[in-house]
Amino acid sequence: MKAIVDCNSFYAACERLFKPSLHGKPVVVLSNNDGCIVSRTDEAKALGIQMAGPYYQNKEEIEKNKVAVFSSNYHLYGDISWRVMETLRSFSPHVEVYSVDESFLDLTGIDETMLYEYAVFLKHTTELWTGIPVSIGVAPTKVLSKVANRLAKKDKLGTKGVIVLQTPRQQMEGLQKTPVEDVWGVGGASSKKLRLFNINTAWDLRNMSEDWARKNLGGVVGVRLIKELRGEPCIEMKDPLEIKKMIATTRMFGKPVYELRELREAVATYITRAAEKLRRQNCAAKTISVFLVTNNYSNSYEYKPAGFSLYTTLPFATSLTNLLIEHAMPLVEQLYRKGSKYLKAGVILSSIVPDDKVQFNLFEKPSSEHEKKN
Ligand SMILES: [Mg+2]
């Protein structure tokens, strides 16, 4: 069996975490650039505030109802997402992080008569440890667990945020309640076509033949979807131990940055995050690249390219945060131009090897440079 754990109104929930006075109150989060609503709490949804709607179109409703409005803070959301995923990892050895606020969990080995209780316990523990409310769908396949999750989220009070689609009857009822366009993998465009075939619910789709799916639903992909709806697993969990060959961490700054000190700080933070990822996959990196992105229209009297990067190769592969930062700082200094307006920075760790294969250079002690400086 598989579970999907999905955070409810994730960005808004992150903001509310630090403002307990906003509990039970409407909250929306706006995108950085275009001022669109990217996250709403249930209270804001109840007011009819639309997702992805521009702020100004909802302004009257927002002001009238004293809705709390936040600009997005992706640093914060990334950090809280990490805490949620770490909590989930204590429940299953196999967690596939699907997006910033959603993960699939492999529940193989959990007593099948206790799945509901287990999911409720998982939900409560996650909420207790992180403060972020979640909805959980449990089913034999990924597609069915998404169906379950959607139903749990739609009726949080009635379902207590957990739905298990285990028996054929539970699956049939769940699929009958799900409009076909809400099935994971069915887009708006294909749902229009499905409705022409008089396929209106997920249950109607589940009952189509594999031959039909092969002809009318994108070949192999369609066949897989039908099988998943029937409870036959076809979309496997991605292996979390799959080693990434490159780890990149990059962010837009909340506001433009002019000072070298701030850039150094930002790059050090990104390296810290990248090094954590590196150690989680038991690897070490030998190459660090740093890039800074400027917007120099304001001082166009002097030509400077809009993006800039430099890299350095370490004498040996490492996953030690301090060592990686130490090698990256000279790159930041070389890239920095006083007076430039920096919008974004990033680091990329590459030449990644498993840390049991790290070969130390006989002539370089891993901490020689560090010792010299202290
Ligand atoms: Mg969510």
mmCIF file of C-alpha atoms and ligand atoms in Angstrom:
data_model
loop_
_atom_site.group_PDB
_atom_site.id
_atom_site.type_symbol
_atom_site.label_atom_id
_atom_site.label_comp_id
_atom_site.label_asym_id
_atom_site.label_seq_id
_atom_site.Cartn_x
_atom_site.Cartn_y
_atom_site.Cartn_z
ATOM 1 C CA MET A 1 0.000 0.000 0.000
ATOM 2 C CA LYS A 2 1.018 3.578 -0.608
ATOM 3 C CA ALA A 3 0.150 6.839 1.074
ATOM 4 C CA ILE A 4 0.308 10.361 -0.150
ATOM 5 C CA VAL A 5 0.705 13.036 2.478
ATOM 6 C CA ASP A 6 -0.198 16.513 1.263
ATOM 7 C CA CYS A 7 0.126 19.691 3.331
ATOM 8 C CA ASN A 8 -3.077 21.756 3.452
ATOM 9 C CA SER A 9 -2.724 25.304 2.034
ATOM 10 C CA PHE A 10 0.999 24.884 2.530
ATOM 11 C CA TYR A 11 2.405 28.410 2.055
ATOM 12 C CA ALA A 12 -0.424 29.987 4.041
ATOM 13 C CA ALA A 13 0.034 27.338 6.765
ATOM 14 C CA CYS A 14 3.773 28.179 6.978
ATOM 15 C CA GLU A 15 2.972 31.865 7.478
ATOM 16 C CA ARG A 16 0.346 31.063 10.081
ATOM 17 C CA LEU A 17 2.813 28.926 11.994
ATOM 18 C CA PHE A 18 4.551 32.059 13.270
ATOM 19 C CA LYS A 19 1.377 34.088 13.788
ATOM 20 C CA PRO A 20 -0.827 31.992 16.047
ATOM 21 C CA SER A 21 -3.318 34.870 16.216
ATOM 22 C CA LEU A 22 -4.220 34.012 12.586
ATOM 23 C CA HIS A 23 -5.490 30.508 13.431
ATOM 24 C CA GLY A 24 -8.993 30.066 12.083
ATOM 25 C CA LYS A 25 -8.650 33.331 10.130
ATOM 26 C CA PRO A 26 -8.430 33.790 6.349
ATOM 27 C CA VAL A 27 -4.850 34.009 5.032
ATOM 28 C CA VAL A 28 -3.543 34.317 1.464
ATOM 29 C CA VAL A 29 -0.005 34.278 0.064
ATOM 30 C CA LEU A 30 0.955 36.204 -3.070
ATOM 31 C CA SER A 31 3.539 35.260 -5.690
ATOM 32 C CA ASN A 32 6.633 37.459 -5.745
ATOM 33 C CA ASN A 33 6.411 38.863 -9.225
ATOM 34 C CA ASP A 34 2.864 39.207 -10.418
ATOM 35 C CA GLY A 35 0.939 39.545 -7.187
ATOM 36 C CA CYS A 36 -1.228 36.492 -7.849
ATOM 37 C CA ILE A 37 -2.723 34.446 -5.057
ATOM 38 C CA VAL A 38 -0.736 31.228 -4.756
ATOM 39 C CA SER A 39 -2.061 29.840 -1.477
ATOM 40 C CA ARG A 40 -5.312 30.264 0.472
ATOM 41 C CA THR A 41 -6.512 28.858 3.770
ATOM 42 C CA ASP A 42 -9.965 27.251 3.907
ATOM 43 C CA GLU A 43 -11.331 30.436 5.486
ATOM 44 C CA ALA A 44 -10.110 32.441 2.476
ATOM 45 C CA LYS A 45 -11.548 29.851 0.053
ATOM 46 C CA ALA A 46 -14.908 30.153 1.819
ATOM 47 C CA LEU A 47 -14.914 33.882 1.012
ATOM 48 C CA GLY A 48 -14.735 32.994 -2.680
ATOM 49 C CA ILE A 49 -11.158 34.198 -3.154
ATOM 50 C CA GLN A 50 -9.854 32.453 -6.260
ATOM 51 C CA MET A 51 -6.548 30.596 -6.560
ATOM 52 C CA ALA A 52 -4.129 32.155 -9.077
ATOM 53 C CA GLY A 53 -6.389 35.204 -9.223
ATOM 54 C CA PRO A 54 -4.632 38.564 -9.285
ATOM 55 C CA TYR A 55 -4.546 40.352 -5.950
ATOM 56 C CA TYR A 56 -6.240 43.525 -7.223
ATOM 57 C CA GLN A 57 -9.284 41.563 -8.432
ATOM 58 C CA ASN A 58 -9.818 40.212 -4.933
ATOM 59 C CA LYS A 59 -8.733 43.351 -3.133
ATOM 60 C CA GLU A 60 -12.195 44.462 -2.077
ATOM 61 C CA GLU A 61 -13.090 41.061 -0.647
ATOM 62 C CA ILE A 62 -9.706 40.836 1.059
ATOM 63 C CA GLU A 63 -9.960 44.220 2.724
ATOM 64 C CA LYS A 64 -13.598 43.874 3.695
ATOM 65 C CA ASN A 65 -12.925 40.550 5.437
ATOM 66 C CA LYS A 66 -9.568 41.538 6.940
ATOM 67 C CA VAL A 67 -7.790 38.679 5.151
ATOM 68 C CA ALA A 68 -4.115 38.495 6.170
ATOM 69 C CA VAL A 69 -1.919 38.876 3.056
ATOM 70 C CA PHE A 70 1.705 37.701 2.819
ATOM 71 C CA SER A 71 4.326 37.920 0.090
ATOM 72 C CA SER A 72 5.854 34.523 -0.544
ATOM 73 C CA ASN A 73 8.953 33.556 1.398
ATOM 74 C CA TYR A 74 10.337 30.490 -0.367
ATOM 75 C CA HIS A 75 13.226 30.224 2.053
ATOM 76 C CA LEU A 76 10.795 29.637 4.877
ATOM 77 C CA TYR A 77 8.651 27.192 2.875
ATOM 78 C CA GLY A 78 11.723 25.201 1.827
ATOM 79 C CA ASP A 79 12.848 24.908 5.413
ATOM 80 C CA ILE A 80 9.453 23.831 6.738
ATOM 81 C CA SER A 81 9.011 21.410 3.835
ATOM 82 C CA TRP A 82 12.278 19.788 4.888
ATOM 83 C CA ARG A 83 10.985 19.400 8.461
ATOM 84 C CA VAL A 84 7.765 17.786 7.217
ATOM 85 C CA MET A 85 9.654 15.355 4.961
ATOM 86 C CA GLU A 86 12.089 14.430 7.755
ATOM 87 C CA THR A 87 9.100 13.626 9.970
ATOM 88 C CA LEU A 88 7.626 11.401 7.239
ATOM 89 C CA ARG A 89 10.962 9.616 6.881
ATOM 90 C CA SER A 90 10.616 8.389 10.447
ATOM 91 C CA PHE A 91 7.450 6.546 9.351
ATOM 92 C CA SER A 92 8.653 4.839 6.198
ATOM 93 C CA PRO A 93 12.074 3.932 4.863
ATOM 94 C CA HIS A 94 10.828 4.829 1.403
ATOM 95 C CA VAL A 95 9.590 8.402 0.984
ATOM 96 C CA GLU A 96 9.349 9.956 -2.459
ATOM 97 C CA VAL A 97 9.202 13.727 -2.215
ATOM 98 C CA TYR A 98 6.831 14.625 -5.029
ATOM 99 C CA SER A 99 6.669 18.377 -4.538
ATOM 100 C CA VAL A 100 7.400 20.958 -1.872
ATOM 101 C CA ASP A 101 4.277 19.941 0.046
ATOM 102 C CA GLU A 102 3.540 16.360 -1.071
ATOM 103 C CA SER A 103 5.229 13.006 -0.550
ATOM 104 C CA PHE A 104 4.422 9.412 -1.371
ATOM 105 C CA LEU A 105 5.192 6.858 1.358
ATOM 106 C CA ASP A 106 5.605 3.141 0.805
ATOM 107 C CA LEU A 107 3.575 1.408 3.524
ATOM 108 C CA THR A 108 4.726 -2.124 2.705
ATOM 109 C CA GLY A 109 4.965 -4.084 5.932
ATOM 110 C CA ILE A 110 2.283 -2.126 7.798
ATOM 111 C CA ASP A 111 -0.500 -4.383 9.131
ATOM 112 C CA GLU A 112 -3.246 -4.059 6.491
ATOM 113 C CA THR A 113 -6.002 -4.160 9.105
ATOM 114 C CA MET A 114 -4.495 -1.111 10.803
ATOM 115 C CA LEU A 115 -3.916 1.199 7.834
ATOM 116 C CA TYR A 116 -6.503 3.777 8.848
ATOM 117 C CA GLU A 117 -5.196 3.998 12.424
ATOM 118 C CA TYR A 118 -1.655 4.185 11.119
ATOM 119 C CA ALA A 119 -2.507 7.041 8.758
ATOM 120 C CA VAL A 120 -4.319 8.934 11.542
ATOM 121 C CA PHE A 121 -1.273 8.514 13.766
ATOM 122 C CA LEU A 122 0.981 9.690 10.934
ATOM 123 C CA LYS A 123 -1.216 12.754 10.438
ATOM 124 C CA HIS A 124 -1.275 13.667 14.122
ATOM 125 C CA THR A 125 2.439 13.180 14.578
ATOM 126 C CA THR A 126 3.270 15.291 11.520
ATOM 127 C CA GLU A 127 1.012 18.077 12.731
ATOM 128 C CA LEU A 128 2.358 17.893 16.276
ATOM 129 C CA TRP A 129 6.020 17.921 15.232
ATOM 130 C CA THR A 130 5.795 20.507 12.465
ATOM 131 C CA GLY A 131 2.616 22.525 13.088
ATOM 132 C CA ILE A 132 1.558 22.015 9.458
ATOM 133 C CA PRO A 133 -1.857 20.391 8.839
ATOM 134 C CA VAL A 134 -1.860 17.533 6.315
ATOM 135 C CA SER A 135 -4.331 15.316 4.458
ATOM 136 C CA ILE A 136 -3.558 11.671 3.794
ATOM 137 C CA GLY A 137 -4.781 9.278 1.119
ATOM 138 C CA VAL A 138 -3.937 5.567 1.349
ATOM 139 C CA ALA A 139 -4.499 3.020 -1.437
ATOM 140 C CA PRO A 140 -2.753 0.200 -3.324
ATOM 141 C CA THR A 141 -1.579 2.535 -6.131
ATOM 142 C CA LYS A 142 -0.305 6.093 -6.478
ATOM 143 C CA VAL A 143 -3.236 7.205 -8.643
ATOM 144 C CA LEU A 144 -5.773 5.793 -6.160
ATOM 145 C CA SER A 145 -3.954 7.355 -3.212
ATOM 146 C CA LYS A 146 -4.235 10.745 -4.974
ATOM 147 C CA VAL A 147 -7.968 10.113 -5.410
ATOM 148 C CA ALA A 148 -8.211 9.304 -1.685
ATOM 149 C CA ASN A 149 -6.210 12.364 -0.737
ATOM 150 C CA ARG A 150 -8.409 14.691 -2.746
ATOM 151 C CA LEU A 151 -11.541 13.323 -1.057
ATOM 152 C CA ALA A 152 -9.946 13.624 2.394
ATOM 153 C CA LYS A 153 -9.041 17.238 1.687
ATOM 154 C CA LYS A 154 -12.475 18.117 0.355
ATOM 155 C CA ASP A 155 -14.200 16.941 3.511
ATOM 156 C CA LYS A 156 -11.699 17.534 6.305
ATOM 157 C CA LEU A 157 -14.288 17.427 9.060
ATOM 158 C CA GLY A 158 -16.146 14.334 7.852
ATOM 159 C CA THR A 159 -13.027 12.323 7.067
ATOM 160 C CA LYS A 160 -10.686 13.776 9.723
ATOM 161 C CA GLY A 161 -8.280 14.333 6.840
ATOM 162 C CA VAL A 162 -7.613 10.643 6.176
ATOM 163 C CA ILE A 163 -9.136 8.303 3.583
ATOM 164 C CA VAL A 164 -8.123 4.711 2.926
ATOM 165 C CA LEU A 165 -9.299 3.119 -0.329
ATOM 166 C CA GLN A 166 -8.525 -0.497 0.442
ATOM 167 C CA THR A 167 -11.501 -2.732 -0.390
ATOM 168 C CA PRO A 168 -13.049 -2.881 -3.901
ATOM 169 C CA ARG A 169 -16.169 -1.241 -2.475
ATOM 170 C CA GLN A 170 -14.227 1.676 -0.940
ATOM 171 C CA GLN A 171 -12.419 2.130 -4.238
ATOM 172 C CA MET A 172 -15.643 2.116 -6.232
ATOM 173 C CA GLU A 173 -17.258 4.715 -3.970
ATOM 174 C CA GLY A 174 -14.184 6.920 -4.034
ATOM 175 C CA LEU A 175 -13.921 6.787 -7.818
ATOM 176 C CA GLN A 176 -17.623 7.491 -8.293
ATOM 177 C CA LYS A 177 -17.259 10.684 -6.250
ATOM 178 C CA THR A 178 -14.305 11.900 -8.342
ATOM 179 C CA PRO A 179 -14.907 13.924 -11.520
ATOM 180 C CA VAL A 180 -12.695 12.609 -14.311
ATOM 181 C CA GLU A 181 -10.755 15.892 -14.647
ATOM 182 C CA ASP A 182 -9.597 15.517 -11.041
ATOM 183 C CA VAL A 183 -7.810 12.218 -11.693
ATOM 184 C CA TRP A 184 -4.037 12.612 -11.374
ATOM 185 C CA GLY A 185 -2.607 12.707 -14.900
ATOM 186 C CA VAL A 186 -5.843 13.699 -16.660
ATOM 187 C CA GLY A 187 -5.542 17.279 -17.836
ATOM 188 C CA GLY A 188 -8.315 19.727 -18.609
ATOM 189 C CA ALA A 189 -7.946 19.113 -22.346
ATOM 190 C CA SER A 190 -8.143 15.317 -22.171
ATOM 191 C CA SER A 191 -11.071 15.460 -19.743
ATOM 192 C CA LYS A 192 -13.096 17.316 -22.416
ATOM 193 C CA LYS A 193 -12.383 14.472 -24.814
ATOM 194 C CA LEU A 194 -13.274 11.891 -22.142
ATOM 195 C CA ARG A 195 -16.588 13.595 -21.539
ATOM 196 C CA LEU A 196 -17.361 13.188 -25.249
ATOM 197 C CA PHE A 197 -17.051 9.435 -24.658
ATOM 198 C CA ASN A 198 -19.502 9.919 -21.760
ATOM 199 C CA ILE A 199 -16.726 9.280 -19.246
ATOM 200 C CA ASN A 200 -17.583 11.677 -16.442
ATOM 201 C CA THR A 201 -16.161 10.145 -13.307
ATOM 202 C CA ALA A 202 -12.985 8.326 -12.355
ATOM 203 C CA TRP A 203 -15.161 5.217 -12.025
ATOM 204 C CA ASP A 204 -16.304 5.506 -15.676
ATOM 205 C CA LEU A 205 -12.674 5.785 -16.706
ATOM 206 C CA ARG A 206 -11.641 2.798 -14.588
ATOM 207 C CA ASN A 207 -14.173 0.652 -16.438
ATOM 208 C CA MET A 208 -12.787 1.349 -19.891
ATOM 209 C CA SER A 209 -10.778 -1.432 -21.542
ATOM 210 C CA GLU A 210 -7.026 -1.404 -21.944
ATOM 211 C CA ASP A 211 -7.481 -1.550 -25.712
ATOM 212 C CA TRP A 212 -9.627 1.540 -25.592
ATOM 213 C CA ALA A 213 -7.012 3.311 -23.441
ATOM 214 C CA ARG A 214 -4.241 2.341 -25.826
ATOM 215 C CA LYS A 215 -6.146 3.893 -28.734
ATOM 216 C CA ASN A 216 -7.712 6.909 -27.049
ATOM 217 C CA LEU A 217 -5.711 7.749 -23.947
ATOM 218 C CA GLY A 218 -2.142 8.181 -25.108
ATOM 219 C CA GLY A 219 -1.075 4.531 -25.510
ATOM 220 C CA VAL A 220 0.987 2.996 -22.711
ATOM 221 C CA VAL A 221 0.427 5.975 -20.410
ATOM 222 C CA GLY A 222 -3.336 5.539 -20.674
ATOM 223 C CA VAL A 223 -3.170 1.808 -20.044
ATOM 224 C CA ARG A 224 -1.080 2.447 -16.939
ATOM 225 C CA LEU A 225 -3.591 4.982 -15.686
ATOM 226 C CA ILE A 226 -6.517 2.560 -16.081
ATOM 227 C CA LYS A 227 -4.608 -0.211 -14.309
ATOM 228 C CA GLU A 228 -3.673 2.124 -11.445
ATOM 229 C CA LEU A 229 -7.338 3.116 -11.081
ATOM 230 C CA ARG A 230 -8.157 -0.593 -10.788
ATOM 231 C CA GLY A 231 -5.630 -1.006 -8.002
ATOM 232 C CA GLU A 232 -2.808 -2.607 -10.015
ATOM 233 C CA PRO A 233 0.407 -0.705 -9.241
ATOM 234 C CA CYS A 234 2.120 0.484 -12.444
ATOM 235 C CA ILE A 235 3.712 3.741 -11.358
ATOM 236 C CA GLU A 236 6.459 2.730 -8.988
ATOM 237 C CA MET A 237 7.945 4.778 -6.186
ATOM 238 C CA LYS A 238 11.071 6.603 -7.273
ATOM 239 C CA ASP A 239 14.152 5.308 -5.559
ATOM 240 C CA PRO A 240 15.235 7.821 -2.929
ATOM 241 C CA LEU A 241 18.748 6.444 -3.046
ATOM 242 C CA GLU A 242 19.112 7.375 -6.681
ATOM 243 C CA ILE A 243 22.224 9.491 -6.618
ATOM 244 C CA LYS A 244 21.972 12.964 -8.058
ATOM 245 C CA LYS A 245 24.938 13.825 -10.230
ATOM 246 C CA MET A 246 24.530 17.493 -9.572
ATOM 247 C CA ILE A 247 23.027 19.383 -6.664
ATOM 248 C CA ALA A 248 21.918 22.939 -7.289
ATOM 249 C CA THR A 249 20.561 25.439 -4.812
ATOM 250 C CA THR A 250 19.423 28.787 -6.085
ATOM 251 C CA ARG A 251 16.989 31.508 -5.088
ATOM 252 C CA MET A 252 15.750 34.882 -6.193
ATOM 253 C CA PHE A 253 16.480 37.419 -3.478
ATOM 254 C CA GLY A 254 13.419 38.925 -1.800
ATOM 255 C CA LYS A 255 14.837 42.345 -2.642
ATOM 256 C CA PRO A 256 17.904 43.334 -4.691
ATOM 257 C CA VAL A 257 21.255 42.893 -2.967
ATOM 258 C CA TYR A 258 24.190 45.296 -3.367
ATOM 259 C CA GLU A 259 26.644 44.286 -0.646
ATOM 260 C CA LEU A 260 29.364 41.651 -0.871
ATOM 261 C CA ARG A 261 28.629 40.678 2.727
ATOM 262 C CA GLU A 262 25.030 39.790 1.848
ATOM 263 C CA LEU A 263 26.091 37.776 -1.189
ATOM 264 C CA ARG A 264 28.600 35.837 0.878
ATOM 265 C CA GLU A 265 25.901 35.092 3.398
ATOM 266 C CA ALA A 266 23.436 33.947 0.725
ATOM 267 C CA VAL A 267 25.984 31.666 -0.952
ATOM 268 C CA ALA A 268 27.018 30.202 2.406
ATOM 269 C CA THR A 269 23.348 29.410 3.120
ATOM 270 C CA TYR A 270 22.888 27.707 -0.255
ATOM 271 C CA ILE A 271 26.021 25.642 0.270
ATOM 272 C CA THR A 272 24.801 24.579 3.694
ATOM 273 C CA ARG A 273 21.575 23.351 2.114
ATOM 274 C CA ALA A 274 23.339 21.652 -0.806
ATOM 275 C CA ALA A 275 25.833 19.962 1.544
ATOM 276 C CA GLU A 276 22.921 18.569 3.580
ATOM 277 C CA LYS A 277 21.495 17.030 0.405
ATOM 278 C CA LEU A 278 24.921 15.693 -0.474
ATOM 279 C CA ARG A 279 25.361 13.999 2.903
ATOM 280 C CA ARG A 280 21.819 12.609 2.787
ATOM 281 C CA GLN A 281 22.776 10.650 -0.318
ATOM 282 C CA ASN A 282 26.128 9.696 1.303
ATOM 283 C CA CYS A 283 28.167 11.515 -1.294
ATOM 284 C CA ALA A 284 30.898 14.081 -1.634
ATOM 285 C CA ALA A 285 31.516 16.714 -4.320
ATOM 286 C CA LYS A 286 34.693 17.869 -5.969
ATOM 287 C CA THR A 287 33.481 20.850 -8.009
ATOM 288 C CA ILE A 288 31.699 23.956 -6.773
ATOM 289 C CA SER A 289 30.171 26.528 -9.111
ATOM 290 C CA VAL A 290 28.836 29.835 -7.901
ATOM 291 C CA PHE A 291 26.691 32.170 -9.950
ATOM 292 C CA LEU A 292 25.343 35.636 -9.359
ATOM 293 C CA VAL A 293 22.633 37.202 -11.502
ATOM 294 C CA THR A 294 22.531 40.982 -11.832
ATOM 295 C CA ASN A 295 20.197 43.487 -13.338
ATOM 296 C CA ASN A 296 22.486 46.246 -14.441
ATOM 297 C CA TYR A 297 20.113 48.317 -16.509
ATOM 298 C CA SER A 298 20.276 50.980 -13.823
ATOM 299 C CA ASN A 299 23.988 51.603 -14.429
ATOM 300 C CA SER A 300 24.289 50.868 -18.114
ATOM 301 C CA TYR A 301 27.251 53.239 -18.557
ATOM 302 C CA GLU A 302 29.407 50.287 -17.755
ATOM 303 C CA TYR A 303 28.913 46.995 -19.560
ATOM 304 C CA LYS A 304 28.480 44.003 -17.320
ATOM 305 C CA PRO A 305 26.940 40.736 -18.377
ATOM 306 C CA ALA A 306 23.636 39.861 -16.739
ATOM 307 C CA GLY A 307 24.739 36.508 -15.389
ATOM 308 C CA PHE A 308 28.091 35.416 -14.150
ATOM 309 C CA SER A 309 29.540 32.197 -12.895
ATOM 310 C CA LEU A 310 32.824 30.710 -11.804
ATOM 311 C CA TYR A 311 33.792 27.289 -10.601
ATOM 312 C CA THR A 312 36.602 25.706 -8.696
ATOM 313 C CA THR A 313 37.787 22.139 -8.369
ATOM 314 C CA LEU A 314 38.686 20.998 -4.883
ATOM 315 C CA PRO A 315 41.816 18.913 -4.300
ATOM 316 C CA PHE A 316 39.499 16.133 -3.037
ATOM 317 C CA ALA A 317 35.770 15.467 -2.876
ATOM 318 C CA THR A 318 34.105 16.502 0.361
ATOM 319 C CA SER A 319 30.692 16.982 1.945
ATOM 320 C CA LEU A 320 31.955 19.151 4.808
ATOM 321 C CA THR A 321 29.954 22.370 4.826
ATOM 322 C CA ASN A 322 32.789 24.545 6.145
ATOM 323 C CA LEU A 323 35.231 23.299 3.584
ATOM 324 C CA LEU A 324 32.795 23.832 0.718
ATOM 325 C CA ILE A 325 32.027 27.366 1.930
ATOM 326 C CA GLU A 326 35.729 28.109 2.280
ATOM 327 C CA HIS A 327 36.323 27.203 -1.361
ATOM 328 C CA ALA A 328 33.270 29.071 -2.600
ATOM 329 C CA MET A 329 33.962 32.420 -0.934
ATOM 330 C CA PRO A 330 36.857 33.448 -3.209
ATOM 331 C CA LEU A 331 34.513 32.825 -6.172
ATOM 332 C CA VAL A 332 31.918 35.195 -4.733
ATOM 333 C CA GLU A 333 34.626 37.823 -4.212
ATOM 334 C CA GLN A 334 35.914 37.463 -7.766
ATOM 335 C CA LEU A 335 32.403 37.717 -9.217
ATOM 336 C CA TYR A 336 31.356 40.695 -7.142
ATOM 337 C CA ARG A 337 31.244 44.135 -8.785
ATOM 338 C CA LYS A 338 30.616 47.041 -6.463
ATOM 339 C CA GLY A 339 27.524 49.015 -7.449
ATOM 340 C CA SER A 340 25.824 46.080 -9.190
ATOM 341 C CA LYS A 341 22.311 45.146 -8.320
ATOM 342 C CA TYR A 342 22.095 41.400 -7.602
ATOM 343 C CA LEU A 343 18.778 39.632 -8.034
ATOM 344 C CA LYS A 344 19.713 36.013 -7.576
ATOM 345 C CA ALA A 345 22.557 33.721 -6.570
ATOM 346 C CA GLY A 346 23.142 30.023 -6.654
ATOM 347 C CA VAL A 347 25.582 27.206 -6.122
ATOM 348 C CA ILE A 348 26.010 23.940 -7.979
ATOM 349 C CA LEU A 349 27.907 21.009 -6.530
ATOM 350 C CA SER A 350 29.103 18.547 -9.153
ATOM 351 C CA SER A 351 31.694 15.799 -9.768
ATOM 352 C CA ILE A 352 29.744 13.914 -7.133
ATOM 353 C CA VAL A 353 31.031 10.567 -5.868
ATOM 354 C CA PRO A 354 29.857 8.175 -3.120
ATOM 355 C CA ASP A 355 31.723 9.173 0.043
ATOM 356 C CA ASP A 356 33.193 5.696 0.513
ATOM 357 C CA LYS A 357 35.021 6.242 -2.760
ATOM 358 C CA VAL A 358 36.545 9.581 -1.764
ATOM 359 C CA GLN A 359 40.220 9.552 -2.600
ATOM 360 C CA PHE A 360 42.317 11.878 -0.541
ATOM 361 C CA ASN A 361 45.194 13.510 -2.278
ATOM 362 C CA LEU A 362 48.300 12.390 -0.436
ATOM 363 C CA PHE A 363 49.752 15.844 -0.622
ATOM 364 C CA GLU A 364 46.690 17.640 0.676
ATOM 365 C CA LYS A 365 45.437 17.233 4.183
ATOM 366 C CA PRO A 366 41.635 17.635 4.213
ATOM 367 C CA SER A 367 41.800 20.486 6.708
ATOM 368 C CA SER A 368 45.198 22.001 5.904
ATOM 369 C CA GLU A 369 43.834 25.287 4.627
ATOM 370 C CA HIS A 370 41.435 25.584 7.448
ATOM 371 C CA GLU A 371 44.151 25.134 10.029
ATOM 372 C CA LYS A 372 46.328 27.776 8.438
ATOM 373 C CA LYS A 373 43.610 30.352 8.779
ATOM 374 C CA ASN A 374 42.808 29.644 12.383
HETATM 375 MG MG MG B 1 -0.936 20.911 -0.714
#
